[in-house]
Amino acid sequence: MQAPDITPLSYEQAGVNYALIDPLKVSAQRAAATTARHLAGHGFSEVKASRGESAYVIDVGPFYIASIVECLGSKALVADEMARLTGKSYYEGIAQDTIAMAVNDLITVGATPLVVQAYWAAGGSEWFGDATRAQALVAGWQRACDVCRVAWGGGETPALAGIVEAGRIDLAASCTGLISPKQRLSVGDMLAPGDVIVLLASSGIHANGLSLARKLNERLPQGYMTPIDATGTTFGDALLAPTTLYSPVTEALWQAGIRPHYAANITGHGWRKLLRHPGKFTYRIHSVPVVPPVLKFMQQHAGHDDFDAYSTLNMGAGFALFVAPEHAERTVAVAREQGVEALAAGRVEAGDKQLLVEPLGLRFGDDALQLR
Amino acid sequence: MQAPDITPLSYEQAGVNYALIDPLKVSAQRAAATTARHLAGHGFSEVKASRGESAYVIDVGPFYIASIVECLGSKALVADEMARLTGKSYYEGIAQDTIAMAVNDLITVGATPLVVQAYWAAGGSEWFGDATRAQALVAGWQRACDVCRVAWGGGETPALAGIVEAGRIDLAASCTGLISPKQRLSVGDMLAPGDVIVLLASSGIHANGLSLARKLNERLPQGYMTPIDATGTTFGDALLAPTTLYSPVTEALWQAGIRPHYAANITGHGWRKLLRHPGKFTYRIHSVPVVPPVLKFMQQHAGHDDFDAYSTLNMGAGFALFVAPEHAERTVAVAREQGVEALAAGRVEAGDKQLLVEPLGLRFGDDALQLR
């Protein structure tokens, strides 16, 4: 791989300034926490450990209910530009990406996703007038629901001129699921030293890191049309590989009698998401998955060392399952049966809170991820 | 009221072209309907009659689960402009509006709202850097959750430069609730001739009709600062009265032993929403509620006759409850106990599908509302 001939590009340069967002997030989280008391008035309660996890869980007696709303982010901008360059529509994949954002988060707490709602906010009525694109969005949404075996309940299709940019669409999905039987609940209390870290393969960039990808597009002479490897696949096409849907794997695991001790969806913050659990453990990785060509390409062209790349992108690992050691092999097999490549990549150990990626000589300390 | 000195302003001129959106909606609804079969694989089923209602309902055995995602729409644009003109922040009310959009829809099917998720998609990180505005949004969100006794589960605060306009925010809420006991389910099967139509007062425009309001702002020499009546209240301030939250009323009705036969949230399409029920009934209105000054003002300045105004705006009725005649008086009393003015306004009759607003000589036929 040739040495990058460009100055390194940080995520902040790519347009997201967490220093401005985080104080709001903290105060919203505090305000939200005070509202849990209302559930008691209805005879219910929250699962407090789910605050700070990827989905919020309440106890309604016979089972738990998990719910979430998730945004696609800026991947639609790449789809729009690629549609302009190639004449193809990429919205079938974009629909899958949007559902994946919600479903892949919801399943981390042990939930079976049951209902998805669509939030499609366009910059004007005319967005929906492009029938090919609109039908691709509908078809992809339906297909992703079929893969995840969820019911598409309905949704919103507002035209928001003046809020959403003309010609653009703000896509999000909400998802509601059940944790039933209740012992499927996975909010971290079972994680223990000795557990094996099974990494499920990503299909590419998924839907995190697209701001960085868009900055790289501006730098590359051929932009999204740049071939990323000898196969001739373009940067844009590779970016638009739809996000893997992991709920078939978590459902099959339950059928196989395997209850993960913890799960993490690897999205923003890349591999630092492996430090998501609030406990003090060392996560020692002995094997890393194959890096998808598009992420290798991005690392090279952004001038990122491995620390930067694994801090930001999924680098081939889209979802992490933490399972009892006796279940590791079967977990890998079950994932493969569902068409998702998997790797027993490391172990949980007693020790300082840190992630050690031994094959690459990387260490991420307990200050690497502040989500709570 | 003086004759309008301006050409009438249609809703399409105000920027929303349903002819472009509706084909997409229809095909999305068809695709969504095919996904209901997935629930059987989990041992559950959908409540088919909830398709086309304001919230989607599934049967999970001991109770029903209702879920929804709803957009605020363009009301935030009015708040932004008024903040510029007055230096005040209006985002506490805007937060309430957003939650009201979701909660007031969810309760129509008989659900108790339990969990709200926040979707706050800003045009860039810097939106959240205005601490006063951001804290107002947080405080208002919390307060509305307190009023509705729902838990704020969490949410998304993405920075979406390139999709959401710079300096703007796209606000939405998802809501999950339970219908428990199951006989609270209200999806239309109980509605019958003789039922009384109780209208709950609106606080003003709520969050529908803002595109029209913004067009009027452009026409008025003093814009949002135009006094709307002798009290000197400005058009902008009046528009920004937060939407009434109706869940305290529906919960109090259940406590009082009253189960509405049907309910309709009066949002887009104004009073035509009274025709929402799929059955063939005549809705005969004998008394109309007081029209909020801001809606009177809008009707006058848009050059709308009563037919246009009641087709578009809530005209003082934010929510409709259809109750057994013996419950009508008590329903009005219960609403008032919750601080919401109410009026036994009319009756359901056997006959053609139509809405007759007798005090105004208006008739809306069965072609007035196409939602399914």
XYZ file of C-alpha atoms in Angstrom:
744
model
C 0.000 0.000 0.000
C 1.491 3.351 -0.966
C 2.154 5.941 1.699
C -0.618 8.529 1.873
C 0.409 11.699 0.115
C -2.073 13.865 1.970
C -2.276 15.394 5.412
C -4.201 13.269 7.906
C -7.888 14.071 8.175
C -9.519 14.108 11.582
C -13.137 13.294 12.271
C -13.692 16.839 13.503
C -12.416 18.209 10.226
C -15.015 15.948 8.671
C -17.705 18.108 10.256
C -18.845 16.575 13.534
C -17.909 18.456 16.686
C -18.804 16.306 19.664
C -17.654 19.041 22.073
C -20.732 21.050 21.069
C -23.182 18.151 21.136
C -22.037 16.340 24.262
C -23.140 18.909 26.926
C -26.660 18.785 25.452
C -26.533 14.997 25.465
C -25.527 14.916 29.110
C -28.259 17.301 30.192
C -30.838 15.410 28.096
C -29.749 12.133 29.692
C -30.114 13.631 33.175
C -33.550 15.048 32.415
C -34.612 11.767 30.830
C -33.531 9.804 33.895
C -35.891 11.836 36.120
C -38.898 10.719 34.067
C -38.512 7.008 34.866
C -40.664 7.493 37.954
C -43.748 7.921 35.797
C -43.711 4.217 34.951
C -44.513 3.339 38.565
C -47.803 5.200 38.209
C -48.751 2.698 35.528
C -47.560 -0.302 37.566
C -44.325 -0.682 35.591
C -40.649 0.200 35.971
C -37.585 0.883 33.884
C -34.577 -1.392 33.622
C -32.158 1.146 34.952
C -29.097 -0.584 33.490
C -30.526 0.022 30.014
C -29.886 3.773 30.370
C -26.633 4.274 28.537
C -27.140 1.087 26.567
C -28.211 1.150 22.929
C -31.938 0.684 23.617
C -34.223 1.649 26.485
C -35.947 -1.176 28.312
C -38.979 -1.185 30.568
C -40.441 -3.987 32.644
C -44.170 -4.455 32.009
C -44.578 -7.681 33.966
C -44.720 -10.706 31.668
C -41.840 -9.361 29.577
C -39.644 -6.388 28.852
C -40.288 -3.865 26.073
C -37.331 -2.264 24.284
C -37.629 0.802 22.086
C -35.389 3.072 20.096
C -35.244 5.710 17.387
C -32.180 5.872 15.130
C -31.039 8.127 12.334
C -29.345 7.008 9.133
C -26.951 9.937 9.161
C -25.321 11.285 6.034
C -25.094 8.114 3.925
C -28.004 9.342 1.774
C -25.748 12.160 0.523
C -23.393 9.559 -0.931
C -26.342 7.758 -2.526
C -27.541 11.014 -4.083
C -24.151 11.832 -5.545
C -23.651 8.302 -6.867
C -27.124 8.398 -8.455
C -26.066 11.583 -10.229
C -22.819 9.965 -11.433
C -24.160 6.574 -12.482
C -27.893 7.007 -13.086
C -28.585 4.127 -10.677
C -30.784 4.340 -7.597
C -29.189 3.304 -4.327
C -32.197 3.798 -2.078
C -33.011 0.133 -1.703
C -29.711 -0.258 0.144
C -30.225 3.034 1.973
C -33.519 1.693 3.340
C -31.715 -1.362 4.691
C -29.059 0.878 6.244
C -31.718 2.891 8.056
C -33.473 -0.155 9.471
C -30.121 -1.659 10.423
C -29.302 1.402 12.518
C -32.371 0.757 14.657
C -32.568 -3.039 14.642
C -28.856 -3.652 15.278
C -29.041 -1.389 18.313
C -32.288 -2.854 19.622
C -31.005 -6.434 19.625
C -28.025 -5.595 21.852
C -30.304 -5.712 24.915
C -31.677 -9.141 23.995
C -34.811 -7.895 22.267
C -36.645 -9.470 19.365
C -37.533 -6.580 17.035
C -41.260 -6.640 16.293
C -42.338 -3.323 14.790
C -40.476 -0.746 12.718
C -41.807 2.725 11.924
C -40.466 4.735 8.996
C -39.420 8.361 9.316
C -38.831 9.818 5.864
C -38.580 13.600 6.041
C -37.957 15.098 2.616
C -36.851 18.575 1.635
C -40.059 18.988 -0.356
C -42.973 17.094 -1.858
C -41.018 16.713 -5.113
C -38.598 14.253 -3.461
C -41.406 11.725 -3.539
C -42.187 12.604 -7.164
C -39.132 10.640 -8.382
C -41.005 7.348 -8.557
C -37.966 5.125 -9.197
C -36.145 6.405 -6.153
C -39.265 6.384 -3.978
C -40.134 2.828 -5.004
C -36.580 1.693 -4.279
C -36.901 3.112 -0.771
C -40.202 1.277 -0.281
C -38.850 -2.002 -1.714
C -35.680 -1.883 0.385
C -37.611 -1.068 3.529
C -39.930 -4.007 2.955
C -37.050 -6.362 2.186
C -35.144 -5.404 5.330
C -38.316 -5.980 7.367
C -38.594 -9.405 5.756
C -34.993 -10.266 6.648
C -35.504 -9.141 10.252
C -38.998 -10.613 10.438
C -40.443 -7.362 11.769
C -43.766 -5.755 10.962
C -43.578 -2.378 9.272
C -46.181 -0.491 11.250
C -46.340 2.769 9.343
C -44.534 6.049 9.610
C -44.214 9.640 8.594
C -43.438 11.104 5.163
C -43.370 14.842 5.828
C -42.270 17.418 3.280
C -40.088 19.797 5.287
C -38.962 22.574 2.973
C -36.859 25.065 4.922
C -35.728 22.438 7.431
C -34.523 19.592 5.246
C -32.448 20.734 2.268
C -34.139 20.736 -1.131
C -33.646 17.405 -2.893
C -32.536 15.641 0.302
C -34.174 13.277 2.729
C -33.671 12.777 6.453
C -34.188 9.081 7.158
C -34.717 7.436 10.520
C -36.395 4.367 11.945
C -37.983 3.649 15.268
C -38.211 0.103 16.497
C -40.085 -1.621 19.302
C -39.333 -5.123 20.485
C -39.940 -7.582 23.252
C -37.473 -9.313 25.503
C -39.297 -12.573 26.092
C -38.708 -14.687 28.009
C -37.289 -12.153 30.429
C -34.017 -14.045 30.891
C -33.041 -12.884 27.400
C -32.386 -9.427 28.866
C -28.783 -8.460 28.168
C -27.749 -5.213 29.813
C -24.340 -6.208 31.059
C -24.809 -7.976 34.387
C -23.706 -11.343 32.980
C -20.412 -10.251 31.441
C -17.469 -11.976 33.157
C -13.765 -12.696 32.755
C -13.289 -15.668 30.491
C -16.070 -14.670 28.113
C -15.158 -14.908 24.462
C -15.536 -11.923 22.131
C -17.098 -13.015 18.859
C -16.951 -10.390 16.126
C -19.531 -10.500 13.339
C -18.304 -9.297 9.959
C -19.399 -5.963 8.568
C -20.325 -5.545 4.910
C -18.255 -2.361 4.617
C -18.534 1.061 6.213
C -22.171 0.463 7.264
C -23.602 3.888 8.162
C -20.894 5.403 10.366
C -17.874 7.289 9.105
C -19.651 8.712 6.067
C -18.682 12.293 6.914
C -15.076 11.214 6.627
C -15.800 9.349 3.395
C -17.407 12.453 1.933
C -14.361 14.537 2.803
C -12.148 11.983 1.070
C -14.390 12.151 -1.981
C -13.620 15.864 -2.212
C -9.899 15.159 -2.134
C -9.778 12.355 -4.664
C -9.367 13.451 -8.294
C -11.894 10.831 -9.395
C -13.979 11.168 -6.247
C -16.492 8.405 -5.695
C -15.596 6.915 -9.080
C -12.065 6.043 -7.885
C -11.456 2.274 -8.065
C -10.593 1.031 -4.583
C -8.857 -2.171 -5.644
C -7.969 -4.379 -8.581
C -11.594 -5.494 -9.036
C -12.455 -1.994 -10.212
C -15.184 -1.476 -7.608
C -15.611 2.251 -7.161
C -15.283 4.039 -3.849
C -18.903 5.146 -4.065
C -20.309 1.719 -4.854
C -18.280 0.174 -2.060
C -19.471 2.788 0.436
C -23.053 2.029 -0.488
C -22.943 -1.678 0.387
C -25.964 -1.985 2.702
C -25.370 -2.472 6.415
C -25.571 -6.065 7.595
C -28.736 -6.864 9.558
C -27.741 -8.857 12.632
C -31.109 -9.773 14.121
C -31.290 -13.115 12.255
C -28.094 -14.065 14.102
C -29.293 -13.039 17.572
C -32.627 -14.790 17.031
C -30.889 -17.964 15.799
C -28.586 -17.884 18.828
C -31.584 -17.897 21.142
C -33.053 -20.813 19.204
C -29.726 -22.600 19.622
C -29.864 -22.086 23.374
C -27.127 -19.457 23.471
C -27.681 -16.341 25.512
C -24.954 -13.742 24.912
C -23.630 -12.171 28.100
C -23.411 -8.813 26.381
C -23.573 -7.351 22.889
C -22.292 -4.160 21.269
C -23.217 -2.692 17.923
C -20.033 -1.261 16.416
C -21.057 2.079 14.948
C -19.674 5.550 15.668
C -16.359 5.474 17.590
C -15.395 2.229 15.809
C -13.794 -0.399 18.001
C -14.000 1.852 21.058
C -17.574 0.558 21.213
C -16.054 -2.689 22.538
C -15.478 -0.671 25.741
C -19.174 0.145 25.997
C -19.908 -2.068 29.024
C -19.729 0.055 32.202
C -17.681 -2.554 34.114
C -13.912 -2.753 34.573
C -12.598 -5.410 32.229
C -9.722 -5.877 29.859
C -10.740 -6.901 26.351
C -7.841 -8.739 24.737
C -8.162 -9.271 20.992
C -5.935 -11.963 19.504
C -7.364 -12.100 15.985
C -8.712 -9.301 13.834
C -11.202 -9.812 11.014
C -10.426 -9.114 7.389
C -10.706 -5.379 6.730
C -13.176 -4.608 3.922
C -11.380 -3.043 0.945
C -13.336 0.209 1.262
C -12.144 0.715 4.841
C -8.539 -0.105 3.917
C -8.828 2.453 1.144
C -10.219 5.066 3.520
C -7.524 4.449 6.098
C -4.851 4.909 3.485
C -6.306 8.036 1.908
C -7.204 9.679 5.212
C -3.635 9.125 6.382
C -4.842 7.261 9.443
C -2.658 4.959 11.495
C -4.326 1.850 12.918
C -5.175 3.651 16.151
C -7.128 6.331 14.273
C -8.760 3.863 11.920
C -9.937 1.436 14.623
C -11.082 4.430 16.722
C -13.353 5.620 13.952
C -14.428 2.814 11.641
C -15.678 -0.731 12.143
C -12.649 -2.208 10.302
C -14.548 -5.356 9.427
C -16.336 -5.950 12.738
C -19.924 -4.740 12.679
C -21.227 -6.317 15.854
C -19.684 -7.898 18.936
C -21.119 -10.750 20.967
C -19.664 -11.602 24.351
C -20.452 -15.242 25.101
C -19.532 -17.935 27.600
C -16.384 -19.747 26.432
C -18.241 -23.027 25.932
C -20.555 -21.230 23.477
C -17.918 -19.520 21.374
C -17.535 -22.124 18.668
C -21.266 -22.662 18.292
C -21.859 -18.892 18.168
C -19.513 -18.619 15.206
C -21.250 -21.541 13.518
C -24.740 -20.129 14.097
C -23.725 -16.775 12.634
C -22.313 -18.468 9.551
C -25.516 -20.478 9.142
C -27.264 -17.101 8.899
C -24.817 -15.970 6.225
C -22.802 -13.719 8.511
C -19.047 -14.367 8.783
C -17.838 -14.510 12.407
C -14.614 -14.806 14.346
C -13.786 -15.750 17.938
C -11.483 -12.757 18.236
C -10.560 -12.394 21.871
C -11.357 -12.680 25.551
C -12.666 -10.699 28.468
C -10.230 -10.587 31.384
C -10.143 -9.132 34.863
C -7.976 -6.018 34.864
C -7.899 -2.360 33.911
C -10.635 -1.137 31.621
C -8.884 -1.316 28.283
C -9.057 -2.797 24.844
C -5.885 -4.458 23.596
C -5.756 -5.281 19.903
C -2.643 -7.419 20.075
C -2.103 -8.210 16.391
C -1.883 -4.456 15.741
C -0.219 -3.392 19.003
C -3.114 -1.064 19.894
C -4.377 -0.080 23.328
C -7.537 1.926 24.029
C -7.852 3.027 27.656
C -10.954 3.657 29.746
C -11.031 7.292 28.628
C -11.513 6.262 24.992
C -15.297 6.182 25.132
C -17.555 8.461 27.136
C -21.165 7.584 26.475
C -22.794 7.972 29.908
C -64.793 40.741 10.345
C -63.589 42.826 7.405
C -63.511 41.305 3.965
C -60.077 39.972 3.094
C -58.239 42.331 0.787
C -55.960 39.630 -0.516
C -56.322 36.758 -2.932
C -57.157 33.502 -1.210
C -54.163 31.322 -0.366
C -54.447 27.599 -0.919
C -52.601 24.995 1.064
C -50.768 23.893 -2.051
C -49.531 27.416 -2.592
C -48.247 27.125 0.959
C -45.821 24.474 -0.229
C -47.282 21.022 0.381
C -48.244 19.035 -2.707
C -50.078 15.917 -1.592
C -50.419 14.739 -5.200
C -46.679 14.018 -5.199
C -46.545 12.406 -1.758
C -49.699 10.316 -1.867
C -48.634 7.664 -4.463
C -45.559 6.946 -2.331
C -47.752 6.728 0.763
C -50.075 4.253 -0.890
C -47.267 2.003 -2.076
C -45.570 2.192 1.333
C -48.832 1.240 3.031
C -49.244 -1.749 0.715
C -45.673 -2.915 1.284
C -46.048 -2.407 5.031
C -49.226 -4.494 5.110
C -47.377 -7.499 3.652
C -44.955 -7.534 6.593
C -47.622 -8.238 9.217
C -47.147 -11.974 8.656
C -43.781 -11.839 10.415
C -45.495 -11.359 13.759
C -46.958 -14.867 13.560
C -43.428 -16.272 13.568
C -42.978 -14.724 16.993
C -46.346 -15.943 18.267
C -48.029 -12.557 17.877
C -50.338 -10.788 15.442
C -51.250 -7.323 14.286
C -54.543 -5.595 14.977
C -55.449 -5.189 11.350
C -57.952 -2.410 11.995
C -55.104 -0.270 13.325
C -53.655 0.038 9.807
C -54.907 3.395 8.646
C -55.467 4.544 12.221
C -53.100 6.968 13.911
C -50.979 4.315 15.640
C -50.044 0.740 14.805
C -51.158 -1.917 17.253
C -49.965 -5.480 17.766
C -51.358 -8.185 20.008
C -48.682 -9.748 22.221
C -51.004 -11.831 24.388
C -51.592 -10.193 27.775
C -52.015 -6.775 26.150
C -51.628 -4.773 22.991
C -48.587 -2.643 22.138
C -49.052 0.573 20.171
C -46.200 2.449 18.531
C -45.688 5.495 16.383
C -43.178 8.017 15.079
C -44.294 11.582 14.440
C -42.673 14.682 13.030
C -43.122 18.203 14.371
C -43.243 19.710 10.902
C -42.319 23.288 10.184
C -43.320 24.963 13.471
C -39.645 25.234 14.454
C -39.172 27.699 11.588
C -41.668 30.038 13.259
C -39.861 29.620 16.586
C -36.532 30.471 14.934
C -37.885 33.600 13.311
C -39.625 34.743 16.510
C -36.413 34.161 18.470
C -34.644 36.444 16.007
C -37.345 39.101 16.371
C -37.803 39.007 20.139
C -34.638 37.476 21.595
C -36.758 34.919 23.433
C -36.399 31.150 23.126
C -39.503 29.223 22.153
C -38.035 25.749 22.217
C -39.642 24.729 25.489
C -43.012 24.988 23.753
C -41.622 23.410 20.585
C -40.583 20.370 22.623
C -44.134 20.039 23.920
C -45.475 20.356 20.373
C -43.243 17.519 19.195
C -44.270 15.171 21.984
C -47.912 16.123 21.470
C -47.706 15.037 17.826
C -46.788 11.521 18.924
C -48.744 11.182 22.172
C -52.007 12.652 20.866
C -51.933 10.175 17.984
C -50.977 7.199 20.143
C -53.866 7.671 22.561
C -56.500 7.514 19.806
C -56.249 3.698 19.811
C -56.759 3.483 23.572
C -53.083 3.270 24.492
C -51.400 4.569 27.607
C -48.175 6.212 26.407
C -45.213 4.773 28.315
C -41.963 5.646 26.555
C -40.988 8.561 24.351
C -37.780 8.722 22.305
C -36.375 12.032 21.083
C -35.264 12.587 17.498
C -33.405 15.895 17.266
C -31.564 16.134 13.945
C -29.712 19.428 13.647
C -28.156 21.094 10.634
C -24.777 20.991 12.369
C -23.105 20.529 15.730
C -23.335 24.279 16.352
C -27.111 24.067 16.764
C -26.471 22.413 20.099
C -23.878 25.056 20.987
C -26.624 27.619 21.734
C -27.011 26.513 25.342
C -30.142 28.557 26.114
C -32.044 27.114 23.193
C -30.753 23.590 23.770
C -31.641 23.707 27.469
C -35.129 25.002 26.630
C -35.618 22.003 24.353
C -34.484 19.649 27.116
C -36.642 21.361 29.770
C -39.745 21.384 27.587
C -39.259 17.751 26.609
C -38.973 16.753 30.252
C -41.992 18.831 31.254
C -44.191 17.334 28.531
C -43.115 13.850 29.641
C -44.115 14.814 33.181
C -47.549 15.999 32.030
C -48.122 12.794 30.048
C -46.504 10.616 32.721
C -44.255 8.930 30.165
C -40.638 7.872 30.546
C -38.186 9.601 28.242
C -36.122 6.643 27.103
C -33.399 8.388 25.126
C -32.994 9.371 21.544
C -30.805 10.634 18.786
C -29.095 14.014 18.417
C -27.365 13.760 15.053
C -25.640 16.665 13.331
C -26.749 16.359 9.707
C -25.023 19.091 7.737
C -25.995 18.806 4.073
C -29.324 17.138 4.884
C -30.826 19.433 7.506
C -30.397 23.130 6.720
C -27.724 25.033 8.644
C -29.157 26.545 11.825
C -32.294 24.378 11.680
C -33.466 21.291 13.496
C -35.708 18.445 12.388
C -37.673 17.320 15.429
C -39.639 14.124 15.843
C -40.749 11.800 18.607
C -41.437 8.126 18.724
C -43.761 6.736 21.335
C -44.584 3.263 22.582
C -47.556 2.455 24.767
C -49.677 -0.351 26.088
C -53.357 -0.967 25.671
C -54.103 -2.681 28.950
C -56.525 -4.099 29.789
C -57.171 -5.151 26.221
C -60.754 -3.875 26.220
C -59.317 -0.355 26.062
C -58.500 -0.979 22.397
C -60.239 1.640 20.293
C -59.910 1.063 16.559
C -63.425 1.840 15.506
C -65.494 -1.307 16.001
C -67.530 0.258 18.825
C -68.635 3.437 17.038
C -72.425 3.513 16.596
C -75.296 5.834 15.760
C -76.320 7.767 18.824
C -72.755 8.288 20.033
C -71.957 11.809 21.117
C -69.047 13.736 19.621
C -67.121 15.528 22.359
C -64.602 18.054 21.080
C -61.615 18.939 23.261
C -60.376 22.498 22.925
C -57.160 23.287 21.109
C -54.688 25.850 22.432
C -54.305 27.453 19.020
C -52.891 26.197 15.735
C -51.069 23.267 17.411
C -48.544 21.981 14.873
C -50.591 21.746 11.673
C -51.172 24.581 9.254
C -47.806 26.223 9.892
C -46.877 26.294 6.207
C -49.940 28.447 5.653
C -49.062 30.607 8.654
C -45.565 31.154 7.282
C -46.971 32.246 3.938
C -49.226 34.722 5.727
C -46.225 36.042 7.618
C -44.642 36.923 4.282
C -47.726 38.849 3.249
C -48.287 40.847 6.428
C -46.414 44.170 6.613
C -45.563 43.517 10.283
C -45.235 39.768 9.773
C -45.188 37.729 12.954
C -45.214 40.947 15.000
C -48.747 41.814 13.782
C -51.185 42.050 16.719
C -53.956 39.544 16.164
C -56.518 41.167 18.459
C -57.111 43.946 20.949
C -54.920 42.262 23.589
C -51.866 42.993 21.454
C -50.750 39.376 21.273
C -48.587 39.022 18.193
C -49.263 36.562 15.411
C -45.950 34.824 16.105
C -46.509 34.465 19.835
C -50.016 33.152 19.271
C -48.797 30.607 16.714
C -46.245 29.342 19.211
C -48.743 28.429 21.942
C -47.734 24.822 22.684
C -50.037 22.029 21.520
C -52.385 20.691 24.176
C -51.399 17.261 25.502
C -54.541 15.118 25.654
C -53.273 11.950 27.334
C -54.186 13.179 30.846
C -57.793 13.342 29.617
C -57.855 9.870 28.049
C -56.206 8.366 31.134
C -58.672 10.135 33.456
C -61.572 8.892 31.343
C -60.425 5.310 31.825
C -60.143 5.916 35.568
C -63.687 7.293 35.472
C -64.921 4.124 33.779
C -65.473 5.733 30.388
C -64.239 3.936 27.313
C -64.508 6.123 24.193
C -65.946 4.302 21.204
C -63.517 6.072 18.926
C -61.102 8.995 18.997
C -59.567 11.254 16.373
C -56.641 13.622 16.714
C -57.484 16.731 14.704
C -54.269 17.617 12.884
C -53.665 18.015 9.141
C -56.913 18.263 7.116
C -58.625 20.028 10.026
C -62.159 18.917 10.758
C -62.087 16.442 7.887
C -60.323 14.239 10.445
C -63.767 13.745 12.007
C -64.431 11.549 8.961
C -61.450 9.337 9.775
C -63.443 6.294 10.866
C -63.774 3.863 7.913
C -67.493 3.245 8.530
C -70.476 4.915 6.916
C -71.895 7.414 9.384
C -73.190 10.941 9.375
C -71.520 13.229 11.902
C -73.914 16.022 12.764
C -72.364 18.939 14.665
C -74.800 21.222 16.481
C -72.331 23.339 18.446
C -68.907 24.579 17.450
C -66.188 25.500 19.926
C -64.791 28.984 20.298
C -62.259 29.656 17.554
C -58.851 30.661 18.954
C -58.007 34.246 17.926
C -54.955 33.127 15.955
C -57.079 30.846 13.769
C -59.702 33.545 13.233
C -56.893 35.866 12.211
C -55.488 33.295 9.799
C -58.857 32.576 8.230
C -59.384 36.272 7.636
C -55.952 36.982 6.190
C -55.828 33.844 4.043
C -59.198 34.815 2.559
C -60.657 31.476 3.553
C -64.357 30.839 3.833
C -65.504 28.532 6.608
C -65.298 25.494 4.349
C -61.630 26.155 3.602
C -60.798 27.037 7.190
C -62.458 23.988 8.753
C -60.895 21.808 6.017
C -57.421 22.920 6.970
C -57.205 24.074 10.588
C -58.484 22.710 13.896
C -60.671 25.829 14.464
C -60.680 25.283 18.214
C -61.137 21.516 18.321
C -57.864 19.680 18.887
C -59.181 16.212 19.614
C -62.487 14.387 19.180
C -63.904 11.707 21.454
C -66.874 9.640 20.343
C -68.638 8.352 23.448
C -71.849 6.586 24.416
C -74.618 9.161 24.975
C -74.859 8.329 28.684
C -71.159 9.225 29.065
C -71.211 12.546 27.239
C -71.762 14.837 30.197
C -69.231 13.048 32.377
C -66.674 13.075 29.535
C -66.924 16.847 29.341
C -66.542 17.098 33.124
C -63.518 14.776 33.239
C -61.759 16.786 30.525
C -62.391 20.007 32.415
C -61.024 18.441 35.601
C -57.812 17.907 33.628
C -57.798 21.554 32.581
C -58.991 20.929 29.045
C -62.142 22.722 27.874
C -64.647 20.376 26.202
C -67.944 20.528 24.382
C -70.595 17.932 23.537
C -70.728 19.161 19.959
C -72.736 16.675 17.975
C -73.905 13.164 17.261
C -73.144 10.151 15.135
C -76.083 9.086 12.972
C -76.831 6.349 10.505
C -76.669 7.736 6.977
C -74.304 8.815 4.251
C -70.681 9.311 5.190
C -70.599 13.034 5.777
C -69.814 15.689 8.311
C -72.472 18.359 8.783
C -71.415 21.434 10.708
C -74.883 22.880 11.087
C -74.126 26.196 12.815
C -71.932 27.098 9.829
C -73.943 25.396 7.084
C -70.989 23.205 6.062
C -71.009 19.730 4.587
C -67.961 17.529 4.003
C -68.671 14.406 1.955
C -67.002 11.018 1.991
C -64.477 12.162 -0.594
C -63.140 14.830 1.760
C -60.543 12.623 3.404
C -58.540 9.874 1.741
C -56.152 8.376 4.264
C -56.255 4.686 3.428
